[in-house]
Coordinates of C-alpha atoms in Angstrom, one line a residue:
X1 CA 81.8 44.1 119.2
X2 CA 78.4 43.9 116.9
X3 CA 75.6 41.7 117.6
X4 CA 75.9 38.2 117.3
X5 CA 76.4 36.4 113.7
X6 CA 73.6 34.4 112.7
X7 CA 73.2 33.1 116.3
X8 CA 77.3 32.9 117.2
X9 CA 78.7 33.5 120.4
X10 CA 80.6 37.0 120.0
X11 CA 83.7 37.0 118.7
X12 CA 86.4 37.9 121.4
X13 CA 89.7 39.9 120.7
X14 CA 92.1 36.8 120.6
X15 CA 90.0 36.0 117.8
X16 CA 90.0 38.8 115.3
X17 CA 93.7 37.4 114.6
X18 CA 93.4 34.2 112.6
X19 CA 94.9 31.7 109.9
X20 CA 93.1 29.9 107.7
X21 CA 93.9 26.1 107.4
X22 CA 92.6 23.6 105.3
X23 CA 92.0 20.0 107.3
X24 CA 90.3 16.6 105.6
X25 CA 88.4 14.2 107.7
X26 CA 87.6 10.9 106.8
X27 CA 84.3 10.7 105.6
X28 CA 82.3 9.2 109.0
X29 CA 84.1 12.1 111.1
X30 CA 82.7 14.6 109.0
X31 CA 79.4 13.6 109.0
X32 CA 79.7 13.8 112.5
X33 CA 81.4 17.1 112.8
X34 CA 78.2 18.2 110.6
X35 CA 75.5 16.6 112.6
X36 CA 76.9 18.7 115.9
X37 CA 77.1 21.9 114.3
X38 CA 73.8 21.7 112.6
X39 CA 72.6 20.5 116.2
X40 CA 74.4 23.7 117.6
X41 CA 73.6 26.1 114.5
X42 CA 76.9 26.9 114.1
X43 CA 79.3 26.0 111.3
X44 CA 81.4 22.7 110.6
X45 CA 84.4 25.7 111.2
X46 CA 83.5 26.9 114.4
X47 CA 82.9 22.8 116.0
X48 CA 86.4 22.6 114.9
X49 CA 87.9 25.7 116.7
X50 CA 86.1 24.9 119.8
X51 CA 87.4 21.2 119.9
X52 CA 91.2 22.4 118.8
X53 CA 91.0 24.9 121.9
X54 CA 89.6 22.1 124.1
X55 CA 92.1 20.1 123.4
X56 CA 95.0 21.9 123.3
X57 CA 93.8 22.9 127.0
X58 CA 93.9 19.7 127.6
X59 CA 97.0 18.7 126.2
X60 CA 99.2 21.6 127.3
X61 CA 97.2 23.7 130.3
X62 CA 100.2 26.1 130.9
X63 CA 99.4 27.1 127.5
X64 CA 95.1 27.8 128.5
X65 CA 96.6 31.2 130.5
X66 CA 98.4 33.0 127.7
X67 CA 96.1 32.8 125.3
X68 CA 94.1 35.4 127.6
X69 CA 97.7 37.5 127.7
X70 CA 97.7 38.1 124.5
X71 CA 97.0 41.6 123.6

């Protein structure tokens, strides 16, 4: 892959596939949500994809080992 985006962990294949939702948040969530990606450097997208993952982990963990199986 190319060098990292504007700071960004690399990209890995699983990623290159995606679908674009739209999500709101009350307003105090948000704020939040902001606050840790500015803290991070990332964007308000990226917190969001890396808390979804975490918790579907969490939620379903026979689910974590095929999303490495995917080609």
């Amino acid at each position: 892959m190319s060098a990292n985006r504007k700071g960004r962990p690399p990209r890995e294949a699983s990623e290159a596939r995606t679908t674009r939702a739209s999500i709101s948040f009350p307003q105090d969530i948000y704020e939040t949500v902001e606050q840790i990606a500015r803290g991070k450097k990332v964007s308000v997208a990226w917190v969001v994809r890396e808390a979804t993952e975490q918790y579907v982990k969490e939620q379903w963990p026979l689910l974590a080992g095929l999303e490495k199986e995917r080609p």
